[in-house]
Amino acid sequence: MTTAHIAVDATGPRTVDGRHIRALTFQSVRLEYLRHVLTELRRTPTGSRALVVGSGRGLPARGIARLGFEVVAADPSPAATALARDADDGLGLTYVTTPAEELALADDSFDLIYCADTLEITEHLDAVLAEAARVLRPGGAFVYDTVNRTPVSRLIYLGAFQRFPGTRIMPRGRYAAHRLRRPAELAKALDRAGLAARDVSAFKPRDVRSLVRATRGRRRGTVTDEQLPGLVDMVREPEGSPVVTYLGYALHRT
């Protein structure tokens, strides 16, 4: 059997891109949570601008555009930006290549920010959040998902996804324990940036065994990217304590 090639923001017959796998499996729960936030805040997408930070191949940005937002998809990777443009389906998105720590975007220009695939990999959390606050209009919502720092999350993200041969889908070093943040730690960082934390919501695979099977199948090439969301089946647990992954949002203080 040919060894899988592990690479982020890359395509190929034997390439396994864990970042794209994550985007595919998280998509439904991300959009479900965003709809929940909009309902809770009594806001509508009509006439609103949204920024997706860490948009990768553009999947979350396209989903948010379909809700009715005018969307800018930002990512630090030129390769990801190119793949996102190639996958564009006429939704009128704007794609920019820019790091989350230093966004090449104007002050007070967005009503909503969705931060994906960023908070758990950055070494400069305060800079990311300060930039988000800078480009977010007063009263705007900062929505995110990230990874908690627990024994279980270390086993999955540092072990299974980066080291164990049968389930490895990420380049080594993409995740580190000190870059995984507990909800209370993140809330303090949000506060420092002028963002008031309002909610945390756990999410996880409906059955963790399905995640293992799907990951191993993707490694072996018996499962396609398109099959992954249905196999993993991420579900939100609003009242649950996040063991591995969680969503949340904060408001830009006026």
GROMACS .gro file of N, CA and C in nm, residues 24 33 37-38 45 50 59 66 80 90 101 109 115 124 130 133 151 153 162 178 180 198 205 208 212 215 235 238 241:
model
   87
   24LEU      N    1  -1.435   2.001   0.648
   24LEU     CA    2  -1.550   1.924   0.601
   24LEU      C    3  -1.632   1.870   0.717
   33TYR      N    4  -2.416   2.647   1.474
   33TYR     CA    5  -2.386   2.736   1.586
   33TYR      C    6  -2.400   2.882   1.545
   37VAL      N    7  -2.627   3.173   1.714
   37VAL     CA    8  -2.579   3.304   1.762
   37VAL      C    9  -2.663   3.417   1.701
   38LEU      N   10  -2.689   3.409   1.572
   38LEU     CA   11  -2.770   3.512   1.507
   38LEU      C   12  -2.909   3.520   1.568
   45PRO      N   13  -2.843   3.833   0.845
   45PRO     CA   14  -2.728   3.856   0.757
   45PRO      C   15  -2.750   3.968   0.654
   50ALA      N   16  -1.926   3.987   0.664
   50ALA     CA   17  -1.862   3.887   0.750
   50ALA      C   18  -1.721   3.860   0.700
   59LEU      N   19  -1.442   2.670   0.241
   59LEU     CA   20  -1.567   2.602   0.273
   59LEU      C   21  -1.650   2.678   0.376
   66ARG      N   22  -2.383   3.175   0.190
   66ARG     CA   23  -2.516   3.121   0.157
   66ARG      C   24  -2.621   3.160   0.260
   80ALA      N   25  -0.385   2.790  -0.006
   80ALA     CA   26  -0.525   2.777   0.034
   80ALA      C   27  -0.612   2.879  -0.038
   90GLY      N   28  -1.956   3.116  -0.764
   90GLY     CA   29  -2.034   3.232  -0.803
   90GLY      C   30  -2.105   3.304  -0.692
  101GLU      N   31  -0.267   3.740   1.251
  101GLU     CA   32  -0.200   3.827   1.347
  101GLU      C   33  -0.181   3.969   1.296
  109SER      N   34  -1.476   4.729   0.984
  109SER     CA   35  -1.533   4.702   0.852
  109SER      C   36  -1.620   4.577   0.845
  115CYS      N   37  -1.381   3.286   1.321
  115CYS     CA   38  -1.240   3.249   1.330
  115CYS      C   39  -1.229   3.097   1.333
  124HIS      N   40   0.054   3.360   1.882
  124HIS     CA   41   0.031   3.501   1.918
  124HIS      C   42  -0.119   3.527   1.932
  130ALA      N   43  -0.664   4.096   1.899
  130ALA     CA   44  -0.658   4.241   1.884
  130ALA      C   45  -0.690   4.282   1.741
  133ALA      N   46  -1.062   4.245   1.685
  133ALA     CA   47  -1.134   4.358   1.745
  133ALA      C   48  -1.117   4.484   1.661
  151PRO      N   49  -0.637   1.611   2.886
  151PRO     CA   50  -0.567   1.487   2.851
  151PRO      C   51  -0.623   1.422   2.724
  153SER      N   52  -0.785   1.574   2.468
  153SER     CA   53  -0.752   1.653   2.349
  153SER      C   54  -0.605   1.635   2.311
  162GLN      N   55  -0.127   1.357   1.482
  162GLN     CA   56   0.007   1.400   1.441
  162GLN      C   57   0.113   1.290   1.446
  178HIS      N   58   0.073   2.387   2.443
  178HIS     CA   59   0.058   2.524   2.493
  178HIS      C   60  -0.029   2.611   2.403
  180LEU      N   61  -0.316   2.493   2.275
  180LEU     CA   62  -0.454   2.452   2.302
  180LEU      C   63  -0.499   2.529   2.426
  198ARG      N   64  -1.946   3.555   2.557
  198ARG     CA   65  -2.087   3.537   2.588
  198ARG      C   66  -2.130   3.391   2.600
  205PRO      N   67  -1.781   1.423   1.786
  205PRO     CA   68  -1.845   1.321   1.701
  205PRO      C   69  -1.956   1.251   1.779
  208VAL      N   70  -1.732   0.843   1.893
  208VAL     CA   71  -1.589   0.861   1.867
  208VAL      C   72  -1.530   0.748   1.785
  212VAL      N   73  -1.257   0.747   1.448
  212VAL     CA   74  -1.139   0.662   1.428
  212VAL      C   75  -1.151   0.585   1.296
  215THR      N   76  -1.111   0.825   1.000
  215THR     CA   77  -0.973   0.871   0.985
  215THR      C   78  -0.885   0.762   0.926
  235VAL      N   79  -2.178   1.670   1.645
  235VAL     CA   80  -2.298   1.720   1.710
  235VAL      C   81  -2.260   1.818   1.819
  238PRO      N   82  -2.476   2.195   2.376
  238PRO     CA   83  -2.477   2.328   2.438
  238PRO      C   84  -2.456   2.327   2.588
  241SER      N   85  -1.970   2.009   2.893
  241SER     CA   86  -1.839   2.066   2.919
  241SER      C   87  -1.744   2.017   2.809
   0.00000   0.00000   0.00000
